[in-house]
mmCIF file of C-alpha atoms in Angstrom:
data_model
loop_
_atom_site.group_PDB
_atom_site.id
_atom_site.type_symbol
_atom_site.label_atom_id
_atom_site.label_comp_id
_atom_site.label_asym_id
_atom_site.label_seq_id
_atom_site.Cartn_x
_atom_site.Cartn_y
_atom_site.Cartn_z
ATOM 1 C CA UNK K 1 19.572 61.811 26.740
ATOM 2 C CA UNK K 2 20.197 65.063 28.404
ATOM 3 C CA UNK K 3 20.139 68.062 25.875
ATOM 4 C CA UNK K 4 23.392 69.657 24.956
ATOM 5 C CA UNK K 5 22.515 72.959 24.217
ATOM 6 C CA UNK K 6 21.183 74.443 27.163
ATOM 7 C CA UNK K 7 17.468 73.574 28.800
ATOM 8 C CA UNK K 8 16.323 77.152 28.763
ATOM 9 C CA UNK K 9 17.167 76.978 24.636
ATOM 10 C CA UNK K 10 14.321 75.752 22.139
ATOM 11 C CA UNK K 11 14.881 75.082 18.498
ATOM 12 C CA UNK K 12 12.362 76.987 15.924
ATOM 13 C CA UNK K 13 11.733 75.052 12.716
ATOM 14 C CA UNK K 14 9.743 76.594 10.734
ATOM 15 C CA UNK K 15 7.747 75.633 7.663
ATOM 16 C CA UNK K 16 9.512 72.706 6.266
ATOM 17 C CA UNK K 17 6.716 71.736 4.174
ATOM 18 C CA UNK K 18 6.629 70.010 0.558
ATOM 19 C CA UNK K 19 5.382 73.434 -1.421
ATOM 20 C CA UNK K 20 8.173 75.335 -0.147
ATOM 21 C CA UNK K 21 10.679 72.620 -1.779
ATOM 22 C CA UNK K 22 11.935 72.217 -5.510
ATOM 23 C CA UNK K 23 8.800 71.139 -7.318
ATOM 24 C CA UNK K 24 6.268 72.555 -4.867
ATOM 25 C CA UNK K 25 3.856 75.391 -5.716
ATOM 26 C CA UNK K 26 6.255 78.362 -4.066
ATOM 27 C CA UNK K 27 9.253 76.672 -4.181
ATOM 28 C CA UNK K 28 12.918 78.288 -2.090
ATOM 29 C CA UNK K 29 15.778 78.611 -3.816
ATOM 30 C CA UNK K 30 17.419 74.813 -2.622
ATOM 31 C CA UNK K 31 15.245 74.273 -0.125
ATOM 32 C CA UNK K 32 15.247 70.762 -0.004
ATOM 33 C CA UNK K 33 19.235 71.046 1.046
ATOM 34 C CA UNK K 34 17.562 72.035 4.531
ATOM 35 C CA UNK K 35 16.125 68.662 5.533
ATOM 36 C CA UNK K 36 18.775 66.365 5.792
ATOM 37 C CA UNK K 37 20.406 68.406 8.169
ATOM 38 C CA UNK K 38 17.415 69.176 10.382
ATOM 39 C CA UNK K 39 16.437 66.018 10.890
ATOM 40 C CA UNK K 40 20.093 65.244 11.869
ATOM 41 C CA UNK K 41 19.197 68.191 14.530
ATOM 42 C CA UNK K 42 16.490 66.948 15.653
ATOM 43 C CA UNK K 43 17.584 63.700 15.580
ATOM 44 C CA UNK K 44 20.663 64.708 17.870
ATOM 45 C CA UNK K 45 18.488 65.385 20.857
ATOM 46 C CA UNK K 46 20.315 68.755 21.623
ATOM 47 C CA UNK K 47 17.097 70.635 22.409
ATOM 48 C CA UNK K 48 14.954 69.951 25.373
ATOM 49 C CA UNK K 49 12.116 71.978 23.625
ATOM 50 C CA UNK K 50 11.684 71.886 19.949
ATOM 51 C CA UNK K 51 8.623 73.687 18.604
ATOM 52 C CA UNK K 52 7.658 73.471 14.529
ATOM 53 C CA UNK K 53 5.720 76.050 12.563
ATOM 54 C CA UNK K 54 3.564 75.082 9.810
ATOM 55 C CA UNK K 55 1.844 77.919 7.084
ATOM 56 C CA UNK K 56 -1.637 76.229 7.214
ATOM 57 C CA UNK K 57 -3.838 78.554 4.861
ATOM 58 C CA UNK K 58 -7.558 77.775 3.882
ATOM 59 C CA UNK K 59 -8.452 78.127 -0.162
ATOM 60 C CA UNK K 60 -9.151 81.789 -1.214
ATOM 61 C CA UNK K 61 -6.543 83.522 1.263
ATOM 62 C CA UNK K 62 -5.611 86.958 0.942
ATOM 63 C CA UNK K 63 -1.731 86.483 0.540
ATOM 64 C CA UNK K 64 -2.681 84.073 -2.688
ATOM 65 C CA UNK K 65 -2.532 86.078 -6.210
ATOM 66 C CA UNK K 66 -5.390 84.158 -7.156
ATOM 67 C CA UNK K 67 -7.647 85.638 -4.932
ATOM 68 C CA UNK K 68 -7.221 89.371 -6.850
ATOM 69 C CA UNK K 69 -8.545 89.362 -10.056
ATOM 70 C CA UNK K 70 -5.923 90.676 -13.261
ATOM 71 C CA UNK K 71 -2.919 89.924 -10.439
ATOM 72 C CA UNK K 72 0.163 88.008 -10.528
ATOM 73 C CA UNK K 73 2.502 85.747 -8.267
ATOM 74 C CA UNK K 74 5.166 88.167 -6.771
ATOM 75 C CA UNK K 75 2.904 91.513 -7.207
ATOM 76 C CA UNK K 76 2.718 93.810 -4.613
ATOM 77 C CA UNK K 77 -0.477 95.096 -3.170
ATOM 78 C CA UNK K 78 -1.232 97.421 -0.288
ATOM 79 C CA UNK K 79 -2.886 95.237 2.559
ATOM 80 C CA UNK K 80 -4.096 97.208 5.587
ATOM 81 C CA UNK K 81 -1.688 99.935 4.956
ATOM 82 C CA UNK K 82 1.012 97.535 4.850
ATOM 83 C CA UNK K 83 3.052 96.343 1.724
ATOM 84 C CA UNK K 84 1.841 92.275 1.114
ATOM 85 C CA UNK K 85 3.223 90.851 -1.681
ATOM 86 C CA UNK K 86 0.914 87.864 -4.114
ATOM 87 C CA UNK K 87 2.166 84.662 -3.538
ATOM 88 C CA UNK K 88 1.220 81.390 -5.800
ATOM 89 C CA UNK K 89 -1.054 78.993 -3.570
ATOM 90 C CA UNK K 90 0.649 77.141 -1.315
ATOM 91 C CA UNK K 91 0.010 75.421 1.615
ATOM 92 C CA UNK K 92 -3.490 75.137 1.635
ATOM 93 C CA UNK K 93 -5.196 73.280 4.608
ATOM 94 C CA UNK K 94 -4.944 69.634 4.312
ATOM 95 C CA UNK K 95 -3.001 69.311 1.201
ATOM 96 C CA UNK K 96 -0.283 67.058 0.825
ATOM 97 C CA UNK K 97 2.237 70.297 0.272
ATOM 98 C CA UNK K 98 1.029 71.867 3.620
ATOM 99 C CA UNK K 99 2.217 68.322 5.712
ATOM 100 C CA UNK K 100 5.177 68.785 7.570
ATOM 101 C CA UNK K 101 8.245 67.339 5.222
ATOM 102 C CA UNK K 102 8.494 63.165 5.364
ATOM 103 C CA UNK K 103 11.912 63.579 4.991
ATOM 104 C CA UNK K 104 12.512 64.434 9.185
ATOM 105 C CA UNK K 105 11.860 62.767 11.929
ATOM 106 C CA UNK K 106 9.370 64.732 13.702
ATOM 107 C CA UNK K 107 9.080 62.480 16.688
ATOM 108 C CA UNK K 108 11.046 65.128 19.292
ATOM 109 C CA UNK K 109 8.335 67.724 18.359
ATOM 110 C CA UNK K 110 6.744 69.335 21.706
ATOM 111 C CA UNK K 111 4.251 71.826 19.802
ATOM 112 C CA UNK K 112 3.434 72.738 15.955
ATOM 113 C CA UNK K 113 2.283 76.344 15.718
ATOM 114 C CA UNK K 114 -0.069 76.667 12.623
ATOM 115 C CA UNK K 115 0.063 80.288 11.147
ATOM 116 C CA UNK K 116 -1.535 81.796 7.926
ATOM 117 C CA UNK K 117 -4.869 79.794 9.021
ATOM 118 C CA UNK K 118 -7.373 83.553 9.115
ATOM 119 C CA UNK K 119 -8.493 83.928 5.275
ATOM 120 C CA UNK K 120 -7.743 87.766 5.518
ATOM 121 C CA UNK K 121 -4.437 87.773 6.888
ATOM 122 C CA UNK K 122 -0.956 86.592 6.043
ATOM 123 C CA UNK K 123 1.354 85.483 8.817
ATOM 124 C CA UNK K 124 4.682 84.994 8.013
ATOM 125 C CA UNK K 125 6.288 84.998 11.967
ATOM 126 C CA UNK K 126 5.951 82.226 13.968
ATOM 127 C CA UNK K 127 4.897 84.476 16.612
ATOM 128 C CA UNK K 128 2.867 86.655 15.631
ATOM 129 C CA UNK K 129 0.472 87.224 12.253
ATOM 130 C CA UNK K 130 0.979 90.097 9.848
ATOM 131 C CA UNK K 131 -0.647 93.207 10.411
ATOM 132 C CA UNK K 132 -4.401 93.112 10.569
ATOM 133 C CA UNK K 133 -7.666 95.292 9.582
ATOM 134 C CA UNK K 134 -7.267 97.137 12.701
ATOM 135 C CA UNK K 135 -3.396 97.252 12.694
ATOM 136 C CA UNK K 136 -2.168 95.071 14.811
ATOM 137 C CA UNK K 137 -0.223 92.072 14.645
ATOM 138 C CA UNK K 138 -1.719 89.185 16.833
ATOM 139 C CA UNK K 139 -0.212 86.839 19.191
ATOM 140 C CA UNK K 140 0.336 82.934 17.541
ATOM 141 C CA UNK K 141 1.038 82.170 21.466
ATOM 142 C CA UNK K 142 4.480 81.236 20.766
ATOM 143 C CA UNK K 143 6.047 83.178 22.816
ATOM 144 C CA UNK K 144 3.644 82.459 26.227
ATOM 145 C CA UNK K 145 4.279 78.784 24.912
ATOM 146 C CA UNK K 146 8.095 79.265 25.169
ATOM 147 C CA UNK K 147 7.906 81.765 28.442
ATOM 148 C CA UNK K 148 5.892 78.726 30.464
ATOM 149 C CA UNK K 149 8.957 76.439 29.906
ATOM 150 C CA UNK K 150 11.130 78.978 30.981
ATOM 151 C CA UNK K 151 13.032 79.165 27.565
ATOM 152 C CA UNK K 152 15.074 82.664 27.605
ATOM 153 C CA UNK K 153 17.018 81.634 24.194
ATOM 154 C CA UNK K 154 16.070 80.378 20.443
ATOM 155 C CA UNK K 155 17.675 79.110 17.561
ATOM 156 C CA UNK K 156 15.752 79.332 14.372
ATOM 157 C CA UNK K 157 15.992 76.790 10.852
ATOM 158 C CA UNK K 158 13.904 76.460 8.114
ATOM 159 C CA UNK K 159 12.339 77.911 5.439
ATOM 160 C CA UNK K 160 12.611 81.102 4.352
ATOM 161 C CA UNK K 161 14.943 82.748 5.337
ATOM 162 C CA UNK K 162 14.566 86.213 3.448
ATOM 163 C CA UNK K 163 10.463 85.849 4.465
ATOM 164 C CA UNK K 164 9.023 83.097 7.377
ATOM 165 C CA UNK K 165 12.604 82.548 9.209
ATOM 166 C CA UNK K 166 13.618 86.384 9.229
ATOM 167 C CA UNK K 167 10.265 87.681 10.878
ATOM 168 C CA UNK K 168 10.272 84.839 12.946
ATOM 169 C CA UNK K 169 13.716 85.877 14.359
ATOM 170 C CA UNK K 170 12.711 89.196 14.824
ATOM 171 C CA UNK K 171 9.935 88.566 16.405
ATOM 172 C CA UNK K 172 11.594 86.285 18.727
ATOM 173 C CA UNK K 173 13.846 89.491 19.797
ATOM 174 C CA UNK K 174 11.152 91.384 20.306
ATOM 175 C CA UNK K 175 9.701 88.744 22.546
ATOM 176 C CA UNK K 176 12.460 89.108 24.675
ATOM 177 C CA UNK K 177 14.510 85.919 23.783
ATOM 178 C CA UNK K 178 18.422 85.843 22.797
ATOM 179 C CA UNK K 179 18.149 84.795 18.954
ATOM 180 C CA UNK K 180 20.565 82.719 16.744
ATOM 181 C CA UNK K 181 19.822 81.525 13.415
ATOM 182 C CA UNK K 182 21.105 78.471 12.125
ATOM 183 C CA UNK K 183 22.035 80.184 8.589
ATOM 184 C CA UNK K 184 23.025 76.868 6.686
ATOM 185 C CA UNK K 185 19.888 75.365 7.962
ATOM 186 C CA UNK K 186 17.944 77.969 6.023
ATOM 187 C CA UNK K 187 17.198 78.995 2.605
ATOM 188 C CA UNK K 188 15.713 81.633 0.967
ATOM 189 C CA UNK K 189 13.051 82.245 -1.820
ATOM 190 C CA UNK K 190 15.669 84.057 -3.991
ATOM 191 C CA UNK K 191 19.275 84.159 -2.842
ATOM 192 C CA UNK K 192 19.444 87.663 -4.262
ATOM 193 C CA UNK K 193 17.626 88.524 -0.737
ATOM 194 C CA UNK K 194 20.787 87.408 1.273
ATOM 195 C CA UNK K 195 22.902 90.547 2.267
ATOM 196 C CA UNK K 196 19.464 92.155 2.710
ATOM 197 C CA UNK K 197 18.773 89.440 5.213
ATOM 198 C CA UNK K 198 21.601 89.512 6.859
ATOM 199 C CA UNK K 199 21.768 93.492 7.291
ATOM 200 C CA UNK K 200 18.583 92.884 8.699
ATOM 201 C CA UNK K 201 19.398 90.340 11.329
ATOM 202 C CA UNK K 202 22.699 92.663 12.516
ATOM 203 C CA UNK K 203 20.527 95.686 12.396
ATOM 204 C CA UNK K 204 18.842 93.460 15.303
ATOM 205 C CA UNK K 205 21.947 91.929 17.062
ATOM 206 C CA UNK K 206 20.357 88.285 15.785
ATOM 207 C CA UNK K 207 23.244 85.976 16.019
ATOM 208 C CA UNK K 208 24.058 83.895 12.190
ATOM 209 C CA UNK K 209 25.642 80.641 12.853
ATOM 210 C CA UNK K 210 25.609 77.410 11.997
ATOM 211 C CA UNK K 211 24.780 73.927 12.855
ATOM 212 C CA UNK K 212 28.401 72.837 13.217
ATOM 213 C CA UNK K 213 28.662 75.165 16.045
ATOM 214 C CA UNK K 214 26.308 73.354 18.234
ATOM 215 C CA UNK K 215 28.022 70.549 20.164
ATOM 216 C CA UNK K 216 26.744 67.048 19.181
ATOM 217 C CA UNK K 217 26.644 64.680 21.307
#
């Protein structure tokens, strides 16, 4: 089946993974409402390019709170001159909570992009890790990945959407590709994050709309 959305769009799902759900060890605020409709998406066949991101972090990494001694989940720390807050341990490296989530069909996957995967640095984009020692903020090779297929659009789902899905989105701007994020397809750690979300995808010009906007077939 043809896709219905356009071939030059790709859908971003990122980090629909057990520990991020109720029950897992850094669990979203209802972010097991996300998987039903995503695998409907992907199910749907509307994307000619569908791409997943997966946190993938070894034991001991330097976003865990476990890894600073007399520190908490939630604290924040100063990380390379950049602001990294402690999370709980989640998604370590061949875990059961790192898979991606049983509950989609993952079959119309073209490419998984592992992130988080360098002990001493967090990566919450799908494109591109956090800040580093020396500063910068390395390529995951998304967007080269997306450029080769001559994608010039996104849309983005998954989970979160105040942390993973925002940067993502940015990042996807930034990369040069028109952004929409599929809002009801996302949830966040805390909904108290929303309007800050939100102001930050306007301040941006990211698109927020949802599934039932896409055509399906």
């Amino acid at each position: 089946m043809k896709p219905v959305i356009d071939s030059r769009a790709a859908l971003i799902v990122v980090d629909v993974q057990p520990d991020f759900m109720p029950g897992g060890t850094l669990a979203c605020h209802e972010g097991d409402a996300v998987v039903p409709g995503i695998d409907a998406l992907l199910r749907a066949g509307l994307f000619e390019h569908v791409v997943a991101t997966q946190d993938w972090h070894p034991a001991g990494h330097v976003s865990f709170a476990s890894s600073h001694t007399g520190s908490k989940p939630f604290d924040q720390i100063a990380l390379y001159g950049q602001p990294q807050t402690l999370w709980p341990d989640h998604c370590v490296q061949g875990t059961n909570g790192a898979a991606l989530h049983g509950g989609v069909d993952w079959s119309a996957l073209d490419a998984v992009i592992r992130k988080g995967s360098r002990a001493g640095v967090d990566s919450y984009s799908g494109f591109r890790e956090n800040h580093g020692p020396n500063g910068e903020r390395p390529s995951t090779g998304l967007a080269g990945w997306l450029s080769e297929r001559g994608v010039v659009e996104v849309y983005v789902c998954g989970l979160a959407r105040d942390v993973c899905v925002l940067w993502t989105a940015q990042d996807a701007v930034e990369s040069g590709f028109r952004t929409h994020v599929l809002w009801d397809l996302t949830r966040p750690v805390t909904p108290a994050t929303d309007k800050a979300t939100r102001d930050a995808l306007a301040a941006q010009r990211i698109d927020i709309t949802a599934v039932g906007a896409l055509a399906f077939a």
